[in-house]
């Protein structure tokens, strides 16, 4: 993905970077169209040529923030790996990316995660996209014979629950000291070797005669 | 467990119930020794005969709040179930207990969970106790042949990560609409049938010759 694609997008990216600087220095509340225009050395009227509302600016901020995460997912999906390895990479590379941000500046990362939670309407599409890509990996796994008897949608929910500390942003930073690629690999192996719709006794149904 | 065991403990329980009422009506900040004494119709000096400090009161509050959860764990541990069923019950019964509190009054439950996070020194021993009991179930599972190659302590960490939405209180209430005993059973089955120290390819090590 060669980005930005046009001069206008280059300016928008530059404005988003300034918006990030405002947020990182003074918090999300400090980000107004007036403040951004002033910091960018342009009139507010000119700024509105690039973002016709605060909502459009927030959309651009979300796109900028999720861009590397989307690129990671697209790379993994496009790879030729078997489904099990693909699913590990799908979670592990995003986890490593978030850990890097966390190591660089934990407070700033926490602020962006909080900001995303406050503006869920501007970021929900990225969570939906992640589910969509996870569904694709699950589909490939199913064609390799895994997750017998489960539907794709319920498998998405189950796997997200089983790897939650590695993929839910707020949980990642809270659990960071206990997380590792090594543990994630064991969990993904357990997902592939253990997850199916078959009742195998955890709930006791397997002990009752049909 | 027949509780309370003495008249003094009965009074302490009654005082803790009044403390809970203060918290539920006006928040954790409103709970002072003076306020509790006034609400209980006793002098502050008399109250200090039952709790010699605010910390002792918080310890008693934590003991009161975790008591049914500890009882659930002790019942499961004492049961004759096979390890797989035991582990399911270990998580499922506590999950059902928390869900019941959530259904009765989600805001109050959220407040107690926040209070527990603020006073972690008064509740940590209960989390340690839960780990200890989980370790016992894991030990039984290992003697049945599960979790080959893993140590008990690392298995505790891995399993807690895999069932996090069902056992970390803050996550339980956040994820509640997506949680069910049915999904938990599939996850516990996956833990038993899939979790081991053997590299089976998620991380790719299995593809490299030794």
Short mmCIF file of C-alpha atoms in Angstrom, two decimals:
data_model
loop_
_atom_site.label_atom_id
_atom_site.label_comp_id
_atom_site.label_asym_id
_atom_site.label_seq_id
_atom_site.Cartn_x
_atom_site.Cartn_y
_atom_site.Cartn_z
CA UNK A 1 0.00 0.00 0.00
CA UNK A 2 1.71 3.17 -1.21
CA UNK A 3 0.29 5.93 0.96
CA UNK A 4 -0.40 8.82 0.85
CA UNK A 5 -1.77 8.70 -2.67
CA UNK A 6 -2.22 12.42 -3.36
CA UNK A 7 -1.03 15.85 -2.25
CA UNK A 8 -4.32 16.32 -0.44
CA UNK A 9 -3.80 13.07 1.47
CA UNK A 10 -0.24 14.11 2.29
CA UNK A 11 -1.57 17.33 3.84
CA UNK A 12 -4.25 15.37 5.69
CA UNK A 13 -1.60 13.01 7.09
CA UNK A 14 0.49 15.98 8.19
CA UNK A 15 -2.55 17.52 9.89
CA UNK A 16 -3.29 14.22 11.61
CA UNK A 17 0.30 14.12 12.88
CA UNK A 18 -0.15 17.61 14.34
CA UNK A 19 -3.46 16.48 15.86
CA UNK A 20 -1.60 13.57 17.48
CA UNK A 21 1.00 15.98 18.88
CA UNK A 22 -1.79 18.09 20.43
CA UNK A 23 -3.40 14.98 21.95
CA UNK A 24 -0.09 13.66 23.27
CA UNK A 25 0.88 17.00 24.79
CA UNK A 26 -2.46 18.11 26.22
CA UNK A 27 -4.96 15.24 25.97
CA UNK A 28 -7.90 14.48 23.71
CA UNK A 29 -10.01 17.37 25.06
CA UNK A 30 -7.46 19.88 23.75
CA UNK A 31 -8.01 18.83 20.14
CA UNK A 32 -10.28 21.39 18.45
CA UNK A 33 -10.43 22.51 14.83
CA UNK A 34 -9.29 25.99 15.96
CA UNK A 35 -6.31 24.63 17.86
CA UNK A 36 -5.32 22.35 14.98
CA UNK A 37 -5.57 25.18 12.42
CA UNK A 38 -3.44 27.44 14.63
CA UNK A 39 -0.77 24.77 15.15
CA UNK A 40 -0.76 23.98 11.42
CA UNK A 41 -0.38 27.68 10.54
CA UNK A 42 -3.53 27.76 8.45
CA UNK A 43 -6.92 29.42 8.77
CA UNK A 44 -9.77 27.42 10.24
CA UNK A 45 -11.62 27.88 6.93
CA UNK A 46 -8.68 26.32 5.11
CA UNK A 47 -8.57 23.41 7.61
CA UNK A 48 -12.22 22.69 6.83
CA UNK A 49 -11.21 22.12 3.19
CA UNK A 50 -9.31 19.05 4.43
CA UNK A 51 -11.68 17.88 7.19
CA UNK A 52 -15.25 19.12 6.83
CA UNK A 53 -16.04 18.34 10.49
CA UNK A 54 -14.46 17.27 13.76
CA UNK A 55 -15.94 13.83 12.99
CA UNK A 56 -14.02 13.67 9.71
CA UNK A 57 -10.83 14.56 11.61
CA UNK A 58 -11.51 11.78 14.14
CA UNK A 59 -12.11 9.33 11.26
CA UNK A 60 -8.74 10.34 9.78
CA UNK A 61 -7.05 9.98 13.19
CA UNK A 62 -8.51 6.47 13.55
CA UNK A 63 -7.41 5.56 10.01
CA UNK A 64 -3.89 6.84 10.78
CA UNK A 65 -3.71 5.00 14.10
CA UNK A 66 -5.06 1.68 12.79
CA UNK A 67 -3.14 1.82 9.46
CA UNK A 68 -0.11 -0.22 10.60
CA UNK A 69 -2.41 -2.73 12.32
CA UNK A 70 -4.49 -3.14 9.15
CA UNK A 71 -1.28 -3.52 7.11
CA UNK A 72 -0.13 -6.31 9.46
CA UNK A 73 -3.44 -8.15 9.05
CA UNK A 74 -3.39 -7.74 5.25
CA UNK A 75 0.18 -9.06 5.08
CA UNK A 76 -0.74 -12.11 7.15
CA UNK A 77 -3.90 -12.81 5.13
CA UNK A 78 -1.95 -12.55 1.86
CA UNK A 79 0.78 -14.92 3.09
CA UNK A 80 1.01 -18.56 2.04
CA UNK A 81 1.27 -19.91 5.58
CA UNK A 82 -0.86 -22.80 6.80
CA UNK A 83 -3.90 -21.66 8.82
CA UNK A 84 -2.40 -22.46 12.22
CA UNK A 85 0.73 -20.39 11.60
CA UNK A 86 -1.38 -17.68 9.97
CA UNK A 87 -3.55 -17.36 13.07
CA UNK A 88 -0.49 -17.17 15.33
CA UNK A 89 1.03 -14.44 13.13
CA UNK A 90 -2.33 -12.64 12.97
CA UNK A 91 -2.29 -12.14 16.73
CA UNK A 92 1.47 -12.18 17.41
CA UNK A 93 2.44 -9.40 14.97
CA UNK A 94 -0.26 -7.04 16.22
CA UNK A 95 0.68 -7.90 19.80
CA UNK A 96 4.36 -7.12 19.05
CA UNK A 97 3.31 -3.84 17.41
CA UNK A 98 1.23 -2.79 20.44
CA UNK A 99 3.99 -3.88 22.83
CA UNK A 100 6.44 -1.67 20.93
CA UNK A 101 4.14 1.36 21.38
CA UNK A 102 3.74 0.42 25.03
CA UNK A 103 7.49 0.17 25.56
CA UNK A 104 8.03 3.52 23.84
CA UNK A 105 5.42 5.36 25.92
CA UNK A 106 2.84 3.44 27.99
CA UNK A 107 0.90 6.54 29.08
CA UNK A 108 0.41 7.77 25.51
CA UNK A 109 -0.74 4.35 24.33
CA UNK A 110 -3.20 4.16 27.24
CA UNK A 111 -4.53 7.60 26.26
CA UNK A 112 -5.14 6.55 22.64
CA UNK A 113 -6.90 3.37 23.80
CA UNK A 114 -9.13 5.43 26.08
CA UNK A 115 -9.77 7.89 23.23
CA UNK A 116 -10.76 4.99 20.96
CA UNK A 117 -13.20 3.74 23.61
CA UNK A 118 -14.73 7.21 23.92
CA UNK A 119 -15.14 7.53 20.14
CA UNK A 120 -16.22 3.97 19.42
CA UNK A 121 -18.29 5.01 16.37
CA UNK A 122 -15.10 6.17 14.64
CA UNK A 123 -13.17 2.95 15.33
CA UNK A 124 -15.80 0.18 15.28
CA UNK A 125 -15.18 -0.51 11.58
CA UNK A 126 -11.58 -1.48 12.39
CA UNK A 127 -12.74 -4.02 14.99
CA UNK A 128 -15.23 -5.36 12.42
CA UNK A 129 -12.44 -5.58 9.85
CA UNK A 130 -10.27 -7.54 12.30
CA UNK A 131 -13.18 -9.96 12.86
CA UNK A 132 -13.59 -10.27 9.09
CA UNK A 133 -9.92 -11.17 8.61
CA UNK A 134 -10.00 -13.56 11.59
CA UNK A 135 -13.04 -15.20 9.94
CA UNK A 136 -10.98 -15.68 6.77
CA UNK A 137 -8.22 -17.47 8.71
CA UNK A 138 -10.84 -19.59 10.47
CA UNK A 139 -12.36 -20.47 7.07
CA UNK A 140 -8.97 -21.66 5.86
CA UNK A 141 -8.52 -23.66 9.07
CA UNK A 142 -11.93 -25.26 8.57
CA UNK A 143 -10.98 -26.28 5.04
CA UNK A 144 -7.92 -27.93 6.64
CA UNK A 145 -10.31 -29.87 8.92
CA UNK A 146 -10.19 -27.83 12.14
CA UNK A 147 -13.06 -26.63 14.38
CA UNK A 148 -15.36 -29.50 13.43
CA UNK A 149 -19.03 -28.70 13.85
CA UNK A 150 -18.55 -25.01 14.64
CA UNK A 151 -19.83 -22.10 12.54
CA UNK A 152 -17.36 -19.38 11.54
CA UNK A 153 -19.14 -16.70 13.60
CA UNK A 154 -19.19 -18.70 16.83
CA UNK A 155 -15.54 -19.70 16.24
CA UNK A 156 -14.61 -16.00 15.94
CA UNK A 157 -16.23 -15.33 19.33
CA UNK A 158 -14.61 -18.35 21.00
CA UNK A 159 -11.12 -17.62 19.69
CA UNK A 160 -11.35 -13.94 20.62
CA UNK A 161 -12.27 -15.03 24.15
CA UNK A 162 -9.34 -17.48 24.30
CA UNK A 163 -6.74 -14.95 23.13
CA UNK A 164 -8.34 -11.91 24.74
CA UNK A 165 -5.24 -10.78 26.67
CA UNK A 166 -3.35 -10.58 23.34
CA UNK A 167 -5.94 -8.81 21.19
CA UNK A 168 -8.17 -6.56 23.30
CA UNK A 169 -6.10 -3.37 23.53
CA UNK A 170 -7.06 -2.40 27.07
CA UNK A 171 -6.31 -5.93 28.27
CA UNK A 172 -2.99 -6.10 26.41
CA UNK A 173 -1.54 -3.14 28.29
CA UNK A 174 -2.98 -4.26 31.63
CA UNK A 175 -1.61 -7.82 31.28
CA UNK A 176 1.64 -6.96 29.44
CA UNK A 177 4.10 -8.30 32.05
CA UNK A 178 2.46 -11.75 31.84
CA UNK A 179 2.21 -11.89 28.03
CA UNK A 180 4.66 -13.48 25.59
CA UNK A 181 4.78 -14.92 22.08
CA UNK A 182 5.65 -18.24 23.64
CA UNK A 183 2.41 -18.35 25.64
CA UNK A 184 0.40 -17.09 22.66
CA UNK A 185 1.81 -19.93 20.51
CA UNK A 186 0.71 -22.51 23.12
CA UNK A 187 -2.76 -20.96 23.21
CA UNK A 188 -3.08 -20.96 19.38
CA UNK A 189 -1.92 -24.60 19.32
CA UNK A 190 -4.57 -25.40 21.95
CA UNK A 191 -7.18 -23.56 19.85
CA UNK A 192 -6.31 -25.67 16.80
CA UNK A 193 -5.91 -29.00 18.59
CA UNK A 194 -8.68 -28.59 21.13
CA UNK A 195 -11.49 -26.41 19.83
CA UNK A 196 -14.55 -28.07 18.28
CA UNK A 197 -18.30 -28.28 18.75
CA UNK A 198 -17.97 -31.78 20.15
CA UNK A 199 -18.86 -32.15 23.82
CA UNK A 200 -15.86 -33.83 25.41
CA UNK A 201 -16.82 -33.73 29.01
CA UNK A 202 -16.04 -30.29 30.46
CA UNK A 203 -19.71 -29.64 31.01
CA UNK A 204 -20.49 -33.23 31.81
CA UNK A 205 -22.76 -33.81 28.82
CA UNK A 206 -20.28 -36.32 27.50
CA UNK A 207 -20.92 -38.50 30.53
CA UNK A 208 -24.66 -38.64 29.98
CA UNK A 209 -25.95 -41.26 27.56
CA UNK A 210 -27.61 -39.80 24.48
CA UNK B 1 -18.42 -23.93 56.82
CA UNK B 2 -20.75 -22.79 59.61
CA UNK B 3 -20.30 -19.02 59.81
CA UNK B 4 -20.33 -16.81 61.81
CA UNK B 5 -18.58 -18.85 64.51
CA UNK B 6 -19.04 -16.50 67.49
CA UNK B 7 -21.14 -13.60 68.79
CA UNK B 8 -18.28 -11.25 68.01
CA UNK B 9 -18.17 -12.50 64.42
CA UNK B 10 -21.94 -12.10 64.14
CA UNK B 11 -21.59 -8.43 65.17
CA UNK B 12 -18.70 -7.99 62.73
CA UNK B 13 -20.82 -9.45 59.91
CA UNK B 14 -23.68 -7.11 60.83
CA UNK B 15 -21.27 -4.15 60.79
CA UNK B 16 -19.92 -5.24 57.41
CA UNK B 17 -23.48 -5.39 56.06
CA UNK B 18 -24.04 -1.81 57.25
CA UNK B 19 -20.72 -0.82 55.64
CA UNK B 20 -21.96 -2.36 52.38
CA UNK B 21 -25.18 -0.36 52.63
CA UNK B 22 -23.14 2.85 53.06
CA UNK B 23 -20.98 1.96 50.05
CA UNK B 24 -23.97 1.04 47.88
CA UNK B 25 -25.85 4.22 48.80
CA UNK B 26 -23.03 6.74 48.71
CA UNK B 27 -19.88 5.13 47.29
CA UNK B 28 -16.65 3.85 48.79
CA UNK B 29 -15.45 7.31 49.82
CA UNK B 30 -18.40 7.67 52.19
CA UNK B 31 -17.27 4.73 54.32
CA UNK B 32 -15.55 6.08 57.43
CA UNK B 33 -15.32 4.61 60.94
CA UNK B 34 -17.39 7.56 62.22
CA UNK B 35 -20.13 7.05 59.63
CA UNK B 36 -20.26 3.31 60.28
CA UNK B 37 -20.45 3.79 64.05
CA UNK B 38 -23.26 6.33 63.66
CA UNK B 39 -25.24 4.07 61.29
CA UNK B 40 -24.72 1.09 63.62
CA UNK B 41 -25.89 3.11 66.62
CA UNK B 42 -22.66 2.59 68.54
CA UNK B 43 -19.84 4.85 69.68
CA UNK B 44 -16.73 5.04 67.51
CA UNK B 45 -14.77 3.71 70.51
CA UNK B 46 -17.05 0.69 70.61
CA UNK B 47 -16.68 0.14 66.85
CA UNK B 48 -12.90 0.02 67.28
CA UNK B 49 -13.39 -2.97 69.59
CA UNK B 50 -14.61 -4.89 66.52
CA UNK B 51 -12.28 -3.37 63.90
CA UNK B 52 -9.13 -1.85 65.28
CA UNK B 53 -8.51 0.16 62.08
CA UNK B 54 -10.07 1.10 58.77
CA UNK B 55 -7.76 -1.52 57.24
CA UNK B 56 -9.24 -4.22 59.48
CA UNK B 57 -12.71 -3.13 58.33
CA UNK B 58 -11.62 -3.37 54.67
CA UNK B 59 -10.19 -6.84 55.35
CA UNK B 60 -13.53 -7.89 56.82
CA UNK B 61 -15.40 -6.38 53.85
CA UNK B 62 -13.18 -8.34 51.45
CA UNK B 63 -13.67 -11.55 53.45
CA UNK B 64 -17.45 -11.01 53.38
CA UNK B 65 -17.49 -10.25 49.64
CA UNK B 66 -15.27 -13.16 48.62
CA UNK B 67 -16.82 -15.65 51.10
CA UNK B 68 -19.36 -17.16 48.63
CA UNK B 69 -16.67 -17.32 45.91
CA UNK B 70 -14.27 -19.13 48.26
CA UNK B 71 -17.08 -21.50 49.27
CA UNK B 72 -17.72 -22.31 45.59
CA UNK B 73 -14.05 -23.07 45.03
CA UNK B 74 -13.84 -25.23 48.18
CA UNK B 75 -16.95 -27.19 47.13
CA UNK B 76 -15.49 -27.85 43.68
CA UNK B 77 -12.10 -28.85 45.06
CA UNK B 78 -13.73 -31.26 47.54
CA UNK B 79 -15.89 -32.87 44.84
CA UNK B 80 -15.12 -36.25 43.29
CA UNK B 81 -15.36 -35.00 39.68
CA UNK B 82 -12.69 -35.79 37.10
CA UNK B 83 -10.24 -32.91 36.58
CA UNK B 84 -11.81 -31.67 33.32
CA UNK B 85 -15.29 -31.34 34.85
CA UNK B 86 -13.77 -29.91 38.01
CA UNK B 87 -12.05 -27.16 36.07
CA UNK B 88 -15.24 -26.31 34.20
CA UNK B 89 -17.19 -26.12 37.48
CA UNK B 90 -14.37 -24.10 39.07
CA UNK B 91 -14.88 -21.32 36.51
CA UNK B 92 -18.57 -21.83 35.64
CA UNK B 93 -19.95 -21.65 39.17
CA UNK B 94 -18.06 -18.47 39.99
CA UNK B 95 -19.07 -17.02 36.63
CA UNK B 96 -22.76 -17.83 37.37
CA UNK B 97 -22.40 -16.25 40.82
CA UNK B 98 -20.95 -13.03 39.38
CA UNK B 99 -23.56 -12.98 36.61
CA UNK B 100 -26.28 -13.20 39.25
CA UNK B 101 -24.85 -10.14 41.07
CA UNK B 102 -24.59 -8.37 37.72
CA UNK B 103 -28.19 -9.14 36.81
CA UNK B 104 -29.37 -7.95 40.23
CA UNK B 105 -27.49 -4.63 40.06
CA UNK B 106 -24.72 -4.06 37.50
CA UNK B 107 -23.69 -0.63 38.83
CA UNK B 108 -23.21 -1.91 42.38
CA UNK B 109 -21.16 -4.87 41.17
CA UNK B 110 -19.01 -2.53 39.06
CA UNK B 111 -18.47 -0.34 42.13
CA UNK B 112 -17.31 -3.28 44.28
CA UNK B 113 -14.93 -4.41 41.52
CA UNK B 114 -13.49 -0.91 41.30
CA UNK B 115 -13.20 -0.78 45.10
CA UNK B 116 -11.34 -4.10 45.06
CA UNK B 117 -8.91 -2.72 42.45
CA UNK B 118 -8.32 0.39 44.60
CA UNK B 119 -7.65 -1.71 47.70
CA UNK B 120 -5.65 -4.48 46.07
CA UNK B 121 -3.64 -5.17 49.24
CA UNK B 122 -6.83 -6.23 51.02
CA UNK B 123 -7.99 -8.60 48.25
CA UNK B 124 -4.77 -10.00 46.76
CA UNK B 125 -4.84 -13.02 49.09
CA UNK B 126 -8.15 -14.09 47.51
CA UNK B 127 -6.64 -13.99 44.01
CA UNK B 128 -3.68 -15.99 45.34
CA UNK B 129 -6.08 -18.48 46.91
CA UNK B 130 -7.92 -18.87 43.56
CA UNK B 131 -4.56 -19.54 41.86
CA UNK B 132 -3.74 -22.09 44.57
CA UNK B 133 -7.01 -23.95 44.01
CA UNK B 134 -6.62 -23.76 40.21
CA UNK B 135 -3.14 -25.24 40.69
CA UNK B 136 -4.71 -28.14 42.61
CA UNK B 137 -7.11 -28.89 39.74
CA UNK B 138 -4.22 -28.65 37.28
CA UNK B 139 -2.21 -31.07 39.43
CA UNK B 140 -5.10 -33.56 39.28
CA UNK B 141 -5.32 -33.06 35.51
CA UNK B 142 -1.59 -33.70 35.18
CA UNK B 143 -1.93 -36.93 37.13
CA UNK B 144 -4.61 -37.88 34.57
CA UNK B 145 -2.04 -37.21 31.81
CA UNK B 146 -2.96 -33.70 30.67
CA UNK B 147 -0.70 -30.67 30.00
CA UNK B 148 2.32 -32.78 29.08
CA UNK B 149 5.63 -31.02 29.58
CA UNK B 150 4.17 -27.97 31.32
CA UNK B 151 4.88 -26.91 34.92
CA UNK B 152 1.93 -26.20 37.21
CA UNK B 153 2.78 -22.50 37.53
CA UNK B 154 3.01 -21.84 33.79
CA UNK B 155 -0.20 -23.84 33.25
CA UNK B 156 -1.97 -21.59 35.77
CA UNK B 157 -0.89 -18.52 33.78
CA UNK B 158 -1.86 -20.03 30.41
CA UNK B 159 -5.29 -21.22 31.56
CA UNK B 160 -6.06 -17.90 33.24
CA UNK B 161 -5.23 -16.18 29.94
CA UNK B 162 -7.47 -18.57 27.97
CA UNK B 163 -10.49 -18.14 30.25
CA UNK B 164 -9.85 -14.51 31.14
CA UNK B 165 -13.29 -13.22 30.11
CA UNK B 166 -14.86 -15.68 32.59
CA UNK B 167 -12.61 -15.14 35.59
CA UNK B 168 -11.20 -11.60 35.64
CA UNK B 169 -14.00 -9.67 37.35
CA UNK B 170 -13.65 -6.44 35.34
CA UNK B 171 -13.62 -8.43 32.10
CA UNK B 172 -16.60 -10.55 33.10
CA UNK B 173 -18.90 -7.56 33.45
CA UNK B 174 -17.55 -5.88 30.32
CA UNK B 175 -17.97 -9.01 28.17
CA UNK B 176 -21.13 -10.38 29.83
CA UNK B 177 -23.40 -10.28 26.76
CA UNK B 178 -20.94 -12.53 24.86
CA UNK B 179 -20.32 -15.01 27.68
CA UNK B 180 -22.08 -18.33 28.28
CA UNK B 181 -21.52 -21.66 30.03
CA UNK B 182 -21.67 -23.28 26.60
CA UNK B 183 -18.69 -21.27 25.31
CA UNK B 184 -16.80 -21.77 28.58
CA UNK B 185 -17.25 -25.55 28.24
CA UNK B 186 -15.81 -25.47 24.71
CA UNK B 187 -12.84 -23.43 25.97
CA UNK B 188 -12.18 -25.80 28.90
CA UNK B 189 -12.40 -28.76 26.51
CA UNK B 190 -9.88 -27.00 24.25
CA UNK B 191 -7.62 -26.38 27.26
CA UNK B 192 -7.67 -30.09 28.15
CA UNK B 193 -7.40 -31.45 24.61
CA UNK B 194 -5.05 -28.83 23.19
CA UNK B 195 -2.75 -27.40 25.84
CA UNK B 196 0.74 -28.84 26.23
CA UNK B 197 4.36 -27.77 26.10
CA UNK B 198 4.80 -29.51 22.74
CA UNK B 199 5.42 -27.18 19.78
CA UNK B 200 2.79 -28.13 17.25
CA UNK B 201 3.37 -25.48 14.64
CA UNK B 202 1.61 -22.26 15.68
CA UNK B 203 4.94 -20.52 16.03
CA UNK B 204 6.53 -22.43 13.20
CA UNK B 205 9.16 -24.14 15.34
CA UNK B 206 7.60 -27.46 14.47
CA UNK B 207 8.50 -26.90 10.81
CA UNK B 208 12.20 -26.42 11.52
CA UNK B 209 14.33 -29.51 11.83
CA UNK B 210 15.85 -29.95 15.29
#
